[in-house]
CSV table of C-alpha atoms and ligand atoms in Angstrom, one decimal:
chain,number,residue,atom,x,y,z
A,94,MET,CA,-23.1,-26.9,50.5
A,95,THR,CA,-19.7,-27.4,49.2
A,96,VAL,CA,-19.7,-24.0,47.4
A,97,ILE,CA,-17.0,-21.7,48.6
A,98,ARG,CA,-17.9,-18.0,48.8
A,99,ARG,CA,-15.3,-15.2,48.8
A,100,LYS,CA,-15.2,-11.4,48.4
A,101,ILE,CA,-12.2,-10.3,46.4
A,102,PRO,CA,-10.9,-7.0,45.1
A,103,LEU,CA,-11.3,-5.9,41.5
A,104,LEU,CA,-8.7,-7.0,39.0
A,105,ARG,CA,-5.6,-5.2,37.9
A,106,ASP,CA,-5.0,-6.7,34.5
A,107,ARG,CA,-1.2,-6.6,33.9
A,108,HIS,CA,-1.3,-7.2,30.1
A,109,SER,CA,-3.8,-5.8,27.6
A,110,HIS,CA,-4.2,-3.5,24.5
A,111,PRO,CA,-6.9,-1.2,25.6
A,112,LEU,CA,-6.9,1.1,22.6
A,113,LEU,CA,-6.9,-1.8,20.1
A,114,TYR,CA,-9.6,-3.6,22.1
A,115,ALA,CA,-11.7,-0.4,22.3
A,116,ALA,CA,-11.5,-0.3,18.5
A,117,LEU,CA,-12.5,-3.9,18.3
A,118,MET,CA,-15.3,-3.9,20.9
A,119,ASN,CA,-18.1,-3.8,18.3
A,120,ALA,CA,-16.4,-6.4,16.1
A,121,VAL,CA,-18.0,-9.7,15.3
A,122,ASP,CA,-16.5,-12.0,18.0
A,123,LEU,CA,-16.0,-15.4,16.5
A,124,ASN,CA,-14.8,-16.9,19.9
A,125,GLN,CA,-18.3,-18.2,20.8
A,126,PRO,CA,-19.2,-21.6,22.2
A,127,GLY,CA,-20.4,-23.7,19.3
A,128,GLU,CA,-19.2,-21.5,16.6
A,129,THR,CA,-18.6,-23.3,13.3
A,130,ARG,CA,-17.0,-22.4,10.1
A,131,GLU,CA,-20.5,-21.9,8.5
A,132,SER,CA,-21.9,-19.8,11.3
A,133,ALA,CA,-18.7,-17.7,11.4
A,134,ILE,CA,-18.9,-17.0,7.7
A,135,GLU,CA,-22.5,-16.2,7.8
A,136,ARG,CA,-22.1,-13.8,10.8
A,137,VAL,CA,-19.3,-11.9,9.2
A,138,ARG,CA,-21.1,-11.7,5.8
A,139,ALA,CA,-24.3,-10.4,7.5
A,140,ALA,CA,-22.2,-7.7,9.4
A,141,ALA,CA,-20.3,-6.7,6.3
A,142,ALA,CA,-23.5,-6.4,4.2
A,143,GLY,CA,-25.2,-4.4,6.8
A,144,GLY,CA,-22.2,-2.3,7.7
A,145,GLY,CA,-21.4,1.3,6.5
A,146,ILE,CA,-18.3,2.4,4.9
A,147,GLY,CA,-14.9,1.2,6.2
A,148,TRP,CA,-13.9,-2.0,7.9
A,149,THR,CA,-16.0,-4.9,9.1
A,150,ILE,CA,-13.8,-6.4,11.8
A,151,ALA,CA,-14.1,-9.9,13.1
A,152,THR,CA,-12.0,-11.1,16.1
A,153,GLY,CA,-11.4,-14.3,18.1
A,154,TRP,CA,-10.9,-16.6,15.1
A,155,ASN,CA,-9.5,-19.9,16.5
A,156,SER,CA,-7.8,-21.8,13.6
A,157,GLY,CA,-7.7,-24.8,15.9
A,158,ARG,CA,-11.5,-25.0,15.7
A,159,PHE,CA,-12.2,-24.2,12.1
A,160,ASP,CA,-10.5,-23.0,8.9
A,161,LEU,CA,-11.3,-19.7,7.2
A,162,ASP,CA,-10.0,-18.3,4.0
A,163,LYS,CA,-9.9,-15.0,2.2
A,164,SER,CA,-12.1,-16.4,-0.6
A,165,ASP,CA,-14.9,-16.9,2.0
A,166,PHE,CA,-15.3,-13.1,2.2
A,167,ASP,CA,-14.4,-11.9,-1.3
A,168,GLY,CA,-17.2,-10.0,-3.0
A,169,LEU,CA,-18.0,-8.2,0.3
A,170,PRO,CA,-17.1,-4.7,1.5
A,171,PRO,CA,-13.7,-4.5,3.3
A,172,VAL,CA,-13.4,-7.4,5.8
A,173,VAL,CA,-10.6,-8.2,8.3
A,174,VAL,CA,-10.7,-11.4,10.4
A,175,LEU,CA,-8.2,-11.4,13.3
A,176,SER,CA,-7.1,-14.6,14.8
A,177,LEU,CA,-7.5,-15.3,18.5
A,178,SER,CA,-4.0,-14.4,19.2
A,179,ILE,CA,-4.2,-11.3,17.1
A,180,HIS,CA,-1.0,-12.4,15.4
A,181,GLY,CA,-2.8,-13.5,12.3
A,182,LEU,CA,-5.2,-11.9,9.9
A,183,ILE,CA,-7.3,-12.5,6.8
A,184,VAL,CA,-8.2,-9.5,4.6
A,185,ASN,CA,-10.5,-9.9,1.7
A,186,ASP,CA,-10.0,-8.2,-1.9
A,187,THR,CA,-11.8,-5.0,-1.2
A,188,GLY,CA,-10.0,-4.8,2.2
A,189,ARG,CA,-6.7,-5.1,0.5
A,190,VAL,CA,-7.6,-2.1,-1.7
A,191,LEU,CA,-8.6,0.0,1.5
A,192,LEU,CA,-5.5,-1.2,3.3
A,193,ARG,CA,-3.3,0.2,0.6
A,194,GLU,CA,-4.6,3.6,1.4
A,195,HIS,CA,-3.9,3.1,5.1
A,196,ASP,CA,-0.5,1.5,4.9
A,197,ASP,CA,1.0,0.3,1.6
A,198,ALA,CA,3.6,-2.0,3.2
A,199,VAL,CA,1.1,-3.9,5.3
A,200,ALA,CA,-1.1,-4.4,2.2
A,201,ALA,CA,2.0,-5.7,0.3
A,202,HIS,CA,3.0,-8.3,3.0
A,203,LEU,CA,-0.4,-9.7,4.0
A,204,ASP,CA,0.5,-13.2,3.0
A,205,ASP,CA,4.0,-13.1,4.6
A,206,GLN,CA,3.5,-14.3,8.2
A,207,ASP,CA,7.2,-13.6,9.0
A,208,TRP,CA,6.8,-10.0,7.9
A,209,ILE,CA,3.6,-9.7,9.8
A,210,GLU,CA,5.3,-10.9,13.1
A,211,ARG,CA,8.2,-8.5,12.6
A,212,ASN,CA,5.8,-5.6,12.0
A,213,LEU,CA,2.9,-6.6,14.2
A,214,ARG,CA,2.5,-3.2,15.9
A,215,ARG,CA,2.3,-1.6,12.5
A,216,VAL,CA,-0.3,-4.1,11.3
A,217,LEU,CA,-2.5,-3.8,14.4
A,218,ASN,CA,-2.2,0.0,14.4
A,219,VAL,CA,-4.2,0.2,11.1
A,220,PHE,CA,-7.2,-1.2,13.0
A,221,ALA,CA,-6.5,0.3,16.4
A,222,ARG,CA,-6.7,3.8,14.9
A,223,THR,CA,-10.0,3.0,13.3
A,224,GLY,CA,-12.4,5.2,15.3
A,225,ALA,CA,-10.0,5.7,18.2
A,226,SER,CA,-11.4,8.3,20.6
A,227,ALA,CA,-11.6,9.3,24.2
A,228,GLU,CA,-15.3,8.5,24.2
A,229,ARG,CA,-14.7,5.0,22.9
A,230,LEU,CA,-12.0,4.5,25.6
A,231,THR,CA,-14.5,5.6,28.2
A,232,VAL,CA,-17.1,3.1,27.1
A,233,PHE,CA,-14.5,0.4,26.9
A,234,PHE,CA,-13.2,1.0,30.5
A,235,GLY,CA,-16.9,1.1,31.7
A,236,ARG,CA,-17.4,-2.4,30.2
A,237,LEU,CA,-14.2,-3.6,31.8
A,238,ARG,CA,-15.4,-2.5,35.2
A,239,ASP,CA,-18.6,-4.4,34.8
A,240,LEU,CA,-16.3,-7.5,34.1
A,241,GLY,CA,-14.5,-6.9,37.4
A,242,VAL,CA,-11.4,-5.1,36.0
A,243,HIS,CA,-10.4,-1.8,37.4
A,244,SER,CA,-7.2,-1.2,35.5
A,245,VAL,CA,-5.4,-2.6,32.5
A,246,GLU,CA,-1.8,-2.0,31.3
A,247,GLU,CA,-1.4,-0.8,27.7
A,248,MET,CA,1.3,-3.1,26.5
A,249,LEU,CA,1.8,-1.4,23.2
A,250,LEU,CA,1.1,2.2,22.6
A,251,VAL,CA,-0.3,2.8,19.1
A,252,GLY,CA,1.5,6.1,19.1
A,253,GLU,CA,2.5,8.8,21.6
A,254,ASP,CA,-0.9,10.5,20.8
A,255,GLU,CA,-2.6,7.7,22.6
A,256,ILE,CA,-1.4,9.2,25.9
A,257,GLN,CA,-3.5,12.3,25.0
A,258,LEU,CA,-6.6,10.2,24.4
A,259,PHE,CA,-6.3,8.6,27.9
A,260,ASP,CA,-5.8,12.1,29.4
A,261,ASP,CA,-8.9,13.4,27.6
A,262,ALA,CA,-10.9,10.4,28.9
A,263,GLY,CA,-9.5,10.9,32.4
A,264,LEU,CA,-8.3,7.3,32.4
A,265,ALA,CA,-4.5,7.6,32.7
A,266,SER,CA,-4.6,6.5,36.3
A,267,ARG,CA,-6.2,3.1,35.3
A,268,THR,CA,-3.4,2.1,32.9
A,269,GLN,CA,0.4,2.1,32.5
A,270,PHE,CA,1.9,2.8,29.1
A,271,TRP,CA,4.4,0.4,27.5
A,272,ALA,CA,6.0,1.5,24.1
A,273,ALA,CA,8.0,-0.1,21.3
A,274,PRO,CA,11.6,1.3,21.1
A,275,GLU,CA,10.8,3.3,18.0
A,276,THR,CA,7.7,4.8,19.6
A,277,TYR,CA,9.7,5.7,22.7
A,278,ASP,CA,12.6,7.2,20.8
A,279,SER,CA,10.4,9.4,18.6
A,280,ALA,CA,8.2,10.6,21.5
A,281,SER,CA,8.4,14.1,23.0
A,282,PRO,CA,10.4,14.4,26.2
A,283,ALA,CA,7.1,15.0,28.1
A,284,HIS,CA,5.5,11.8,26.7
A,285,ARG,CA,8.7,9.8,27.3
A,286,GLU,CA,8.4,10.7,31.0
A,287,ARG,CA,4.8,9.2,30.9
A,288,ILE,CA,5.9,5.9,29.2
A,289,HIS,CA,6.4,3.3,32.0
A,290,GLY,CA,8.5,1.0,30.0
A,291,ILE,CA,9.7,-0.6,26.8
A,292,LYS,CA,8.1,-3.6,25.1
A,293,LEU,CA,10.0,-6.0,22.9
A,294,PHE,CA,8.7,-9.0,21.1
A,295,THR,CA,11.1,-12.0,20.7
A,296,ASP,CA,8.8,-14.4,19.1
A,297,GLY,CA,5.2,-14.8,17.7
A,298,ALA,CA,2.2,-16.9,18.9
A,299,ILE,CA,1.2,-20.5,19.0
A,300,GLY,CA,-1.9,-20.3,17.0
A,301,VAL,CA,0.0,-19.1,13.9
A,302,THR,CA,2.9,-21.4,14.8
A,303,THR,CA,5.4,-18.5,15.2
A,304,ALA,CA,6.1,-18.9,19.0
A,305,ALA,CA,9.7,-20.2,19.0
A,306,LEU,CA,10.0,-23.7,20.3
A,307,HIS,CA,12.9,-26.1,20.6
A,308,GLU,CA,10.9,-28.7,18.6
A,309,LYS,CA,9.0,-28.6,15.5
A,310,TYR,CA,5.2,-27.9,15.4
A,311,LEU,CA,3.2,-30.9,14.4
A,312,THR,CA,1.4,-28.9,11.7
A,313,ALA,CA,4.4,-27.1,10.2
A,314,ASN,CA,7.9,-27.9,9.2
A,315,HIS,CA,9.5,-25.4,11.4
A,316,ASN,CA,10.1,-24.4,15.1
A,317,GLY,CA,8.5,-20.9,15.0
A,318,ILE,CA,10.4,-17.6,14.7
A,319,LEU,CA,13.0,-15.9,16.7
A,320,LEU,CA,12.6,-12.1,15.8
A,321,TYR,CA,16.1,-11.2,16.8
A,322,ASN,CA,19.5,-12.8,16.7
A,323,ASP,CA,21.3,-13.0,20.1
A,324,ASP,CA,23.6,-10.0,19.7
A,325,VAL,CA,20.8,-7.6,18.6
A,326,LEU,CA,18.6,-8.7,21.4
A,327,GLU,CA,21.4,-8.2,24.0
A,328,ALA,CA,22.2,-4.8,22.6
A,329,LEU,CA,18.5,-3.7,22.8
A,330,ILE,CA,18.2,-4.8,26.4
A,331,SER,CA,21.5,-3.2,27.4
A,332,ARG,CA,20.4,0.1,25.8
A,333,TYR,CA,16.9,0.3,27.3
A,334,ALA,CA,17.0,-1.5,30.6
A,335,SER,CA,19.3,1.0,32.0
A,336,THR,CA,16.7,3.8,31.2
A,337,LYS,CA,13.2,2.1,31.7
A,338,PRO,CA,11.5,-1.1,32.9
A,339,MET,CA,11.2,-3.6,30.1
A,340,ALA,CA,8.6,-6.2,29.1
A,341,ILE,CA,9.8,-8.9,26.8
A,342,HIS,CA,7.3,-11.0,24.9
A,343,ALA,CA,8.5,-14.6,24.9
A,344,ILE,CA,6.1,-17.5,24.6
A,345,GLY,CA,8.1,-20.5,23.3
A,346,ASP,CA,10.8,-22.2,25.4
A,347,ALA,CA,13.4,-21.2,22.8
A,348,ALA,CA,12.4,-17.6,22.9
A,349,ILE,CA,12.4,-17.6,26.7
A,350,ASP,CA,15.9,-19.2,26.9
A,351,GLN,CA,17.2,-16.7,24.4
A,352,ALA,CA,15.7,-13.7,26.4
A,353,VAL,CA,17.1,-15.0,29.7
A,354,SER,CA,20.5,-15.7,28.3
A,355,ALA,CA,20.6,-12.2,26.7
A,356,ILE,CA,19.7,-10.6,30.0
A,357,GLU,CA,22.4,-12.6,31.8
A,358,SER,CA,25.0,-11.5,29.4
A,359,THR,CA,24.1,-7.7,29.7
A,360,ARG,CA,25.7,-7.6,33.1
A,361,LEU,CA,23.8,-4.3,33.9
A,362,GLY,CA,23.8,-5.2,37.6
A,363,ALA,CA,22.1,-2.9,40.0
A,364,SER,CA,21.6,-0.2,37.4
A,365,ARG,CA,19.1,-2.3,35.6
A,366,HIS,CA,15.4,-1.6,35.8
A,367,VAL,CA,12.9,-4.4,36.3
A,368,ILE,CA,12.5,-6.7,33.3
A,369,ARG,CA,9.3,-8.7,32.9
A,370,ILE,CA,8.9,-11.8,30.6
A,371,GLU,CA,5.5,-11.5,29.1
A,372,HIS,CA,3.6,-14.8,28.7
A,373,ALA,CA,6.5,-17.2,29.5
A,374,GLN,CA,4.2,-20.0,28.7
A,375,PHE,CA,6.7,-22.7,28.0
A,376,ILE,CA,9.4,-21.7,30.5
A,377,SER,CA,11.5,-24.6,31.6
A,378,GLU,CA,12.4,-25.3,35.3
A,379,SER,CA,16.1,-24.7,34.7
A,380,THR,CA,15.5,-21.4,32.9
A,381,ALA,CA,13.0,-20.4,35.5
A,382,ARG,CA,15.8,-20.8,38.1
A,383,ARG,CA,18.0,-18.6,36.1
A,384,ALA,CA,15.2,-16.0,35.7
A,385,LYS,CA,14.6,-16.0,39.5
A,386,ALA,CA,18.3,-15.6,40.2
A,387,LEU,CA,18.4,-12.6,37.8
A,388,GLY,CA,15.4,-11.0,39.6
A,389,LEU,CA,13.1,-11.1,36.5
A,390,HIS,CA,9.4,-10.9,36.8
A,391,LEU,CA,6.9,-13.2,35.0
A,392,SER,CA,3.7,-11.6,33.6
A,393,MET,CA,1.5,-14.6,32.7
A,394,GLN,CA,-2.1,-15.2,31.5
A,395,PRO,CA,-4.0,-18.0,33.3
A,396,ASN,CA,-6.5,-17.8,30.5
A,397,PHE,CA,-3.8,-19.2,28.2
A,398,SER,CA,-3.9,-22.5,30.0
A,399,GLU,CA,-6.6,-23.1,27.5
A,400,ASP,CA,-3.9,-23.2,24.7
A,401,SER,CA,-3.0,-26.7,25.9
A,402,VAL,CA,-6.4,-27.8,24.6
A,403,THR,CA,-6.9,-25.3,21.7
A,404,TYR,CA,-3.6,-26.0,20.1
A,405,ALA,CA,-3.0,-29.6,21.0
A,406,ASP,CA,-3.1,-30.3,17.3
A,407,ARG,CA,0.0,-28.2,16.6
A,408,LEU,CA,2.1,-28.3,19.7
A,409,PRO,CA,4.9,-30.9,19.8
A,410,ALA,CA,4.3,-34.0,22.1
A,411,GLY,CA,4.7,-33.1,25.8
A,412,TYR,CA,4.2,-29.3,25.3
A,413,PRO,CA,0.5,-29.0,26.3
A,414,ALA,CA,1.3,-30.3,29.7
A,415,CYS,CA,4.2,-27.9,30.1
A,416,ASN,CA,2.1,-24.7,29.2
A,417,ASN,CA,1.7,-22.2,32.1
A,418,PRO,CA,3.6,-24.3,34.7
A,419,PHE,CA,2.4,-22.3,37.7
A,420,ARG,CA,3.0,-25.1,40.3
A,421,MET,CA,6.6,-25.5,39.1
A,422,LEU,CA,7.2,-21.7,39.3
A,423,ILE,CA,5.7,-21.2,42.7
A,424,ASP,CA,6.4,-24.5,44.5
A,425,ARG,CA,9.7,-25.5,43.2
A,426,VAL,CA,11.4,-22.3,42.0
A,427,GLY,CA,10.0,-19.9,44.5
A,428,PHE,CA,8.2,-17.2,42.4
A,429,VAL,CA,5.7,-15.4,44.6
A,430,PRO,CA,2.3,-14.2,43.2
A,431,GLY,CA,2.0,-10.4,43.4
A,432,VAL,CA,5.7,-10.0,43.9
A,433,ASP,CA,7.6,-11.4,40.9
A,434,LEU,CA,4.7,-13.4,39.3
A,435,TYR,CA,1.6,-11.5,38.2
A,436,PHE,CA,-1.3,-12.0,35.9
A,437,GLY,CA,-3.2,-10.5,33.0
A,438,SER,CA,-5.6,-11.5,30.2
A,439,ASP,CA,-4.1,-10.1,27.0
A,440,GLY,CA,-7.8,-9.4,26.4
A,441,MET,CA,-8.5,-13.1,25.5
A,442,PRO,CA,-11.0,-12.5,27.0
A,443,HIS,CA,-11.0,-9.7,29.6
A,444,GLY,CA,-12.8,-10.2,32.9
A,445,VAL,CA,-12.7,-12.0,36.2
A,446,GLN,CA,-15.0,-14.9,35.2
A,447,GLU,CA,-12.8,-16.7,32.7
A,448,ALA,CA,-9.6,-15.6,34.4
A,449,LEU,CA,-10.7,-17.2,37.7
A,450,ARG,CA,-12.2,-20.3,36.1
A,451,GLN,CA,-9.1,-21.1,34.1
A,452,SER,CA,-6.9,-20.4,37.1
A,453,LEU,CA,-8.9,-22.9,39.4
A,454,PHE,CA,-10.1,-25.4,36.9
A,455,PRO,CA,-8.0,-25.3,33.7
A,456,ASP,CA,-9.7,-27.0,30.8
A,457,GLY,CA,-7.0,-29.5,30.0
A,458,GLY,CA,-6.9,-30.7,33.5
A,459,HIS,CA,-3.2,-30.1,33.8
A,460,GLU,CA,-2.4,-30.0,37.6
A,461,GLY,CA,0.6,-27.9,37.0
A,462,GLN,CA,-1.6,-25.1,35.8
A,463,VAL,CA,-3.8,-24.8,38.9
A,464,LEU,CA,-3.7,-21.7,41.0
A,465,THR,CA,-5.3,-21.3,44.5
A,466,ILE,CA,-7.8,-18.5,45.1
A,467,ASP,CA,-5.2,-16.8,47.4
A,468,GLU,CA,-2.5,-17.0,44.7
A,469,PHE,CA,-5.0,-15.6,42.1
A,470,VAL,CA,-5.9,-12.7,44.5
A,471,ALA,CA,-2.3,-11.9,45.2
A,472,GLY,CA,-1.2,-12.0,41.6
A,473,TYR,CA,-4.3,-10.6,39.8
A,474,CYS,CA,-6.2,-8.2,42.2
A,475,LEU,CA,-5.8,-4.7,43.4
A,476,PRO,CA,-4.4,-4.4,47.0
A,477,GLY,CA,-7.8,-3.3,48.5
A,478,MET,CA,-11.4,-2.9,47.8
A,479,ALA,CA,-11.5,1.0,47.6
A,480,HIS,CA,-12.8,0.8,43.9
A,481,GLY,CA,-15.2,-2.1,44.4
A,482,SER,CA,-15.2,-5.8,45.0
A,483,ILE,CA,-16.2,-9.1,43.3
A,484,ASP,CA,-18.4,-11.8,45.0
A,485,VAL,CA,-17.1,-15.2,44.0
A,486,GLU,CA,-18.7,-18.5,44.3
A,487,ILE,CA,-16.6,-21.6,43.6
A,488,ASP,CA,-18.1,-25.0,43.1
A,489,PRO,CA,-15.2,-27.5,43.4
A,490,VAL,CA,-17.5,-30.4,42.6
A,491,ASN,CA,-18.8,-29.1,39.3
A,492,ARG,CA,-15.6,-27.2,38.7
A,493,SER,CA,-17.4,-24.0,38.1
A,494,VAL,CA,-17.0,-20.4,39.0
A,495,ARG,CA,-19.5,-17.5,39.4
A,496,ALA,CA,-18.1,-14.0,39.8
A,497,ILE,CA,-20.2,-10.8,40.1
A,498,ALA,CA,-18.5,-7.5,40.4
A,499,THR,CA,-19.8,-4.5,42.5
A,500,ILE,CA,-18.3,-1.1,41.7
A,501,ALA,CA,-17.8,1.5,44.3
A,502,ARG,CA,-19.4,4.7,43.0
O,129,ZN,ZN1,-0.3,-8.7,24.2
């Protein structure tokens, strides 16, 4: 009786990595309810033993839930285990041999998390290119539609040839291409036109304790990693934001503060394209006010509200409650969902079900993370139902959500 029913448009996911996730779609997904260290090792071993030549890939490893080590997979064909945030990876002995053929430098730096963060695109490209094809993209986008997602932005082109794959699959209208500076610079003029904007990373991720915080992680003797010094970051923004929109990955409060300060000091004025902060999980109220005054957009992931629980073991005291502060951003600072605040999944996971559940009923119970259904629709959905719709049932008593997508054919 108390269940609320609504029909909402399909999702427009503002942050994903479709080619990478298409490559990973048949991977062993370790982000399952009830997964243990033992069951994870057993499932990866079974897949590797039964697999053909090449990589056995496992994804979704949550190091907050259980440990895994390279030695758990030695003696098997090539295995790579990617962490939930895809900023960390484990490669077994035979995998290291195979990796040397793909990319010598990545193979040489596997145990150097600092290098991995600074070269993340290069690391992920090894796996994104595995079996990349227009057919695979087509299957992947079909699965997304079943999950209630019409379009996903490609936040990091694997290379300019990825644009051709999207064209071959007839899917270019369901994405928007973002590229690292070096990918953009080396692209042909025709492909440069097709690239919507430039993506920069200023820090890492929480799971691998590389998101740059003002305080030390509980499980490490450091604050995370800032990937640029202030001058270099400011120069990069000055150079690219006058040409293209920019998306700047910044998760930790120290990284977000640095990015906002760098944008302030560029003084590009009206000639500046839109700049988005990606993730912005630990943005403070004072920095949010400066970001709003600069006209910055925030591209955030309601599903990352879960990080408050998942990474409670490593985040400094007080941080879990400050993650994804949607109420502060909307009610106190004046960000408007769908205008300068919008949502995506980063593929963790894709789909309306988890996105909506985490938006309405975040796991940690932090009130500051709660969105209304109207804010969700404004910030996450297509403007209309031409492509299909999602029937939603919300049960506020049991704090549960049921969402079923219907696709217009
Ligand atoms: Zn991402």
